[in-house]
Structures are given as structure tokens and as C-alpha cells.
Amino acid sequence: MTYPRTVLCPCCKFPTLKATEIWGICVICWWEDDGQNDYDAHDVRGGPNSRYSLTAARANFADHGHMYDRGKGIKIVEQPSAARSNLIDYLRSIQFSPLHADAAHLTRLLTAADAHINQNRTQF
């Protein structure tokens, strides 16, 4: 099975974005795609990702599953819903590695997380 989304998030490297540089927010790590990539990963651009460089966001994701410093994220990442908790638990079980992900299972978890986000969008 292939993923329904084809663009890899620059931060977590999972296929969560529908297109490149459309300011999409990754439902996994919460990085907002602003076009930053490996060539300028150490730069802090400000903008939608605030004070985080892509390098710092990647390190945070590898450590605890989202782009923010531990304890400094927005409510949805610090107090996840059941759908987001299930997604993060699965990612931890595969050591946050896209190479170890089961596409069908990940797709179901992403769909559930998306549904929760869309239902509660005004809270973010």
C-alpha cells in the first residue's frame, strides 16, 4: 500500500503533506512547511515555526515526538487527544522511523488524527 500523501515532512520525514511549501502543518511533528529544508536547516527563520530551526525541530522530534522543546509545545501536542496519542505511541514503537512504518496502519492513524484536528480546529 502507498501513502495517500506523497510529500515528506522536512522535519519528521513522514509522508504527511499534500504538497510542498503550501504552509501545511504536519499532523505528526507539527512543523509548518515553509520551504525550509536541508540547505538551510540550521537557520532560524521565525515565521510559522517561530524560534525553531529545522535542525532543532528534528532533534526535538527524535527525542519526544514533536518539533517543540519538551513542555513548550501547543496544547494539542502537549495534551494529545486519544487519536494523537495512538499515533505517537505507534511512532515510538517504530522508533520514529518512517522506514519501519506499516503504511496501512500509519494511514489509519493519520486519518484519525486529522479527523480530530478538523473537529477541534478552533482550539489551536
PDB file of C-alpha atoms in Angstrom:
ATOM      1  CA  MET A   1       0.000   0.000   0.000  1.00  0.00           C
ATOM      2  CA  THR A   2       1.153   3.533  -0.654  1.00  0.00           C
ATOM      3  CA  TYR A   3       0.520   6.571   1.461  1.00  0.00           C
ATOM      4  CA  PRO A   4      -2.355   8.883   0.488  1.00  0.00           C
ATOM      5  CA  ARG A   5       0.001  11.843   0.930  1.00  0.00           C
ATOM      6  CA  THR A   6       3.139  11.956  -1.100  1.00  0.00           C
ATOM      7  CA  VAL A   7       5.234  14.804   0.279  1.00  0.00           C
ATOM      8  CA  LEU A   8       7.585  14.104   3.156  1.00  0.00           C
ATOM      9  CA  CYS A   9       7.585  16.488   6.083  1.00  0.00           C
ATOM     10  CA  PRO A  10      11.004  18.174   6.215  1.00  0.00           C
ATOM     11  CA  CYS A  11      11.109  17.658   9.986  1.00  0.00           C
ATOM     12  CA  CYS A  12       9.907  14.113  10.755  1.00  0.00           C
ATOM     13  CA  LYS A  13      10.331  12.673   7.229  1.00  0.00           C
ATOM     14  CA  PHE A  14       6.918  11.000   7.258  1.00  0.00           C
ATOM     15  CA  PRO A  15       4.615  11.463   4.231  1.00  0.00           C
ATOM     16  CA  THR A  16       2.117  13.815   5.826  1.00  0.00           C
ATOM     17  CA  LEU A  17       1.932  16.765   3.445  1.00  0.00           C
ATOM     18  CA  LYS A  18      -0.232  17.074   0.377  1.00  0.00           C
ATOM     19  CA  ALA A  19       2.108  19.441  -1.472  1.00  0.00           C
ATOM     20  CA  THR A  20       5.425  21.167  -0.907  1.00  0.00           C
ATOM     21  CA  GLU A  21       5.571  24.680   0.546  1.00  0.00           C
ATOM     22  CA  ILE A  22       1.864  25.283   0.909  1.00  0.00           C
ATOM     23  CA  TRP A  23       2.181  26.050   4.589  1.00  0.00           C
ATOM     24  CA  GLY A  24       0.742  22.676   5.520  1.00  0.00           C
ATOM     25  CA  ILE A  25       1.146  21.573   9.110  1.00  0.00           C
ATOM     26  CA  CYS A  26       2.418  18.068   9.755  1.00  0.00           C
ATOM     27  CA  VAL A  27      -0.042  16.185  11.943  1.00  0.00           C
ATOM     28  CA  ILE A  28       2.845  14.163  13.380  1.00  0.00           C
ATOM     29  CA  CYS A  29       5.533  16.635  14.428  1.00  0.00           C
ATOM     30  CA  TRP A  30       3.596  19.894  13.939  1.00  0.00           C
ATOM     31  CA  TRP A  31       6.231  21.506  11.675  1.00  0.00           C
ATOM     32  CA  GLU A  32       4.671  24.028   9.293  1.00  0.00           C
ATOM     33  CA  ASP A  33       6.163  23.615   5.834  1.00  0.00           C
ATOM     34  CA  ASP A  34       7.609  26.991   4.927  1.00  0.00           C
ATOM     35  CA  GLY A  35      10.057  25.731   2.326  1.00  0.00           C
ATOM     36  CA  GLN A  36      12.965  25.278   4.713  1.00  0.00           C
ATOM     37  CA  ASN A  37      14.989  22.168   4.018  1.00  0.00           C
ATOM     38  CA  ASP A  38      18.441  20.653   4.437  1.00  0.00           C
ATOM     39  CA  TYR A  39      20.302  23.506   2.727  1.00  0.00           C
ATOM     40  CA  ASP A  40      19.269  25.999   5.433  1.00  0.00           C
ATOM     41  CA  ALA A  41      18.236  23.658   8.232  1.00  0.00           C
ATOM     42  CA  HIS A  42      20.312  25.483  10.853  1.00  0.00           C
ATOM     43  CA  ASP A  43      18.696  28.850  10.142  1.00  0.00           C
ATOM     44  CA  VAL A  44      16.008  30.202  12.444  1.00  0.00           C
ATOM     45  CA  ARG A  45      13.585  31.881  10.069  1.00  0.00           C
ATOM     46  CA  GLY A  46      10.952  32.965  12.521  1.00  0.00           C
ATOM     47  CA  GLY A  47       7.626  32.854  10.729  1.00  0.00           C
ATOM     48  CA  PRO A  48       5.317  29.920  11.352  1.00  0.00           C
ATOM     49  CA  ASN A  49       7.947  27.825  13.144  1.00  0.00           C
ATOM     50  CA  SER A  50       8.881  30.679  15.442  1.00  0.00           C
ATOM     51  CA  ARG A  51      12.262  30.324  17.108  1.00  0.00           C
ATOM     52  CA  TYR A  52      12.921  26.802  15.847  1.00  0.00           C
ATOM     53  CA  SER A  53      15.373  25.915  13.136  1.00  0.00           C
ATOM     54  CA  LEU A  54      14.626  22.764  11.196  1.00  0.00           C
ATOM     55  CA  THR A  55      17.671  21.175  12.843  1.00  0.00           C
ATOM     56  CA  ALA A  56      16.340  21.930  16.345  1.00  0.00           C
ATOM     57  CA  ALA A  57      12.849  20.743  15.407  1.00  0.00           C
ATOM     58  CA  ARG A  58      14.273  17.461  14.071  1.00  0.00           C
ATOM     59  CA  ALA A  59      16.221  16.902  17.290  1.00  0.00           C
ATOM     60  CA  ASN A  60      13.097  17.571  19.346  1.00  0.00           C
ATOM     61  CA  PHE A  61      11.068  15.178  17.202  1.00  0.00           C
ATOM     62  CA  ALA A  62      13.660  12.427  17.602  1.00  0.00           C
ATOM     63  CA  ASP A  63      13.653  12.980  21.371  1.00  0.00           C
ATOM     64  CA  HIS A  64       9.957  13.312  22.170  1.00  0.00           C
ATOM     65  CA  GLY A  65       7.788  13.227  19.055  1.00  0.00           C
ATOM     66  CA  HIS A  66       7.123  16.874  18.160  1.00  0.00           C
ATOM     67  CA  MET A  67       9.042  19.926  16.988  1.00  0.00           C
ATOM     68  CA  TYR A  68       8.771  21.977  20.163  1.00  0.00           C
ATOM     69  CA  ASP A  69      11.102  21.889  23.140  1.00  0.00           C
ATOM     70  CA  ARG A  70       9.813  19.452  25.751  1.00  0.00           C
ATOM     71  CA  GLY A  71       6.994  21.092  27.708  1.00  0.00           C
ATOM     72  CA  LYS A  72       6.912  24.144  25.406  1.00  0.00           C
ATOM     73  CA  GLY A  73       4.523  22.974  22.697  1.00  0.00           C
ATOM     74  CA  ILE A  74       0.979  23.960  21.972  1.00  0.00           C
ATOM     75  CA  LYS A  75      -1.864  22.189  23.743  1.00  0.00           C
ATOM     76  CA  ILE A  76      -2.549  19.609  21.023  1.00  0.00           C
ATOM     77  CA  VAL A  77       0.998  18.250  21.213  1.00  0.00           C
ATOM     78  CA  GLU A  78       1.461  18.565  24.983  1.00  0.00           C
ATOM     79  CA  GLN A  79      -2.005  17.205  25.856  1.00  0.00           C
ATOM     80  CA  PRO A  80      -2.783  14.926  22.923  1.00  0.00           C
ATOM     81  CA  SER A  81      -6.186  13.505  22.104  1.00  0.00           C
ATOM     82  CA  ALA A  82      -6.664   9.746  22.064  1.00  0.00           C
ATOM     83  CA  ALA A  83      -6.161   9.765  18.274  1.00  0.00           C
ATOM     84  CA  ARG A  84      -2.901  11.704  18.535  1.00  0.00           C
ATOM     85  CA  SER A  85      -1.751   9.552  21.487  1.00  0.00           C
ATOM     86  CA  ASN A  86      -2.318   6.426  19.411  1.00  0.00           C
ATOM     87  CA  LEU A  87      -0.327   7.943  16.568  1.00  0.00           C
ATOM     88  CA  ILE A  88       2.584   8.941  18.824  1.00  0.00           C
ATOM     89  CA  ASP A  89       2.558   5.551  20.589  1.00  0.00           C
ATOM     90  CA  TYR A  90       2.850   3.843  17.221  1.00  0.00           C
ATOM     91  CA  LEU A  91       5.658   6.161  16.147  1.00  0.00           C
ATOM     92  CA  ARG A  92       7.530   5.406  19.369  1.00  0.00           C
ATOM     93  CA  SER A  93       7.086   1.682  18.761  1.00  0.00           C
ATOM     94  CA  ILE A  94       8.856   2.071  15.409  1.00  0.00           C
ATOM     95  CA  GLN A  95      11.430   4.429  16.948  1.00  0.00           C
ATOM     96  CA  PHE A  96      10.134   7.419  14.971  1.00  0.00           C
ATOM     97  CA  SER A  97      11.477   5.843  11.769  1.00  0.00           C
ATOM     98  CA  PRO A  98       9.495   6.130   8.530  1.00  0.00           C
ATOM     99  CA  LEU A  99      11.440   3.123   7.241  1.00  0.00           C
ATOM    100  CA  HIS A 100       9.776   0.893   9.854  1.00  0.00           C
ATOM    101  CA  ALA A 101       6.232   2.165   9.384  1.00  0.00           C
ATOM    102  CA  ASP A 102       3.387  -0.009   8.170  1.00  0.00           C
ATOM    103  CA  ALA A 103       1.749   2.180   5.519  1.00  0.00           C
ATOM    104  CA  ALA A 104      -1.801   0.929   6.082  1.00  0.00           C
ATOM    105  CA  HIS A 105      -1.631   1.271   9.858  1.00  0.00           C
ATOM    106  CA  LEU A 106       0.024   4.687   9.693  1.00  0.00           C
ATOM    107  CA  THR A 107      -2.615   5.868   7.211  1.00  0.00           C
ATOM    108  CA  ARG A 108      -5.420   4.839   9.596  1.00  0.00           C
ATOM    109  CA  LEU A 109      -3.737   6.656  12.493  1.00  0.00           C
ATOM    110  CA  LEU A 110      -3.118   9.785  10.414  1.00  0.00           C
ATOM    111  CA  THR A 111      -6.729   9.808   9.235  1.00  0.00           C
ATOM    112  CA  ALA A 112      -7.987   9.580  12.831  1.00  0.00           C
ATOM    113  CA  ALA A 113      -5.643  12.359  13.966  1.00  0.00           C
ATOM    114  CA  ASP A 114      -6.727  14.532  11.017  1.00  0.00           C
ATOM    115  CA  ALA A 115     -10.394  13.999  11.883  1.00  0.00           C
ATOM    116  CA  HIS A 116      -9.827  15.081  15.479  1.00  0.00           C
ATOM    117  CA  ILE A 117      -7.883  18.150  14.391  1.00  0.00           C
ATOM    118  CA  ASN A 118     -10.573  19.172  11.899  1.00  0.00           C
ATOM    119  CA  GLN A 119     -13.307  18.760  14.519  1.00  0.00           C
ATOM    120  CA  ASN A 120     -11.425  20.880  17.046  1.00  0.00           C
ATOM    121  CA  ARG A 121      -9.633  23.390  14.812  1.00  0.00           C
ATOM    122  CA  THR A 122     -10.830  26.424  16.762  1.00  0.00           C
ATOM    123  CA  GLN A 123      -8.949  25.258  19.878  1.00  0.00           C
ATOM    124  CA  PHE A 124      -5.458  25.522  18.352  1.00  0.00           C
TER     125      PHE A 124
END
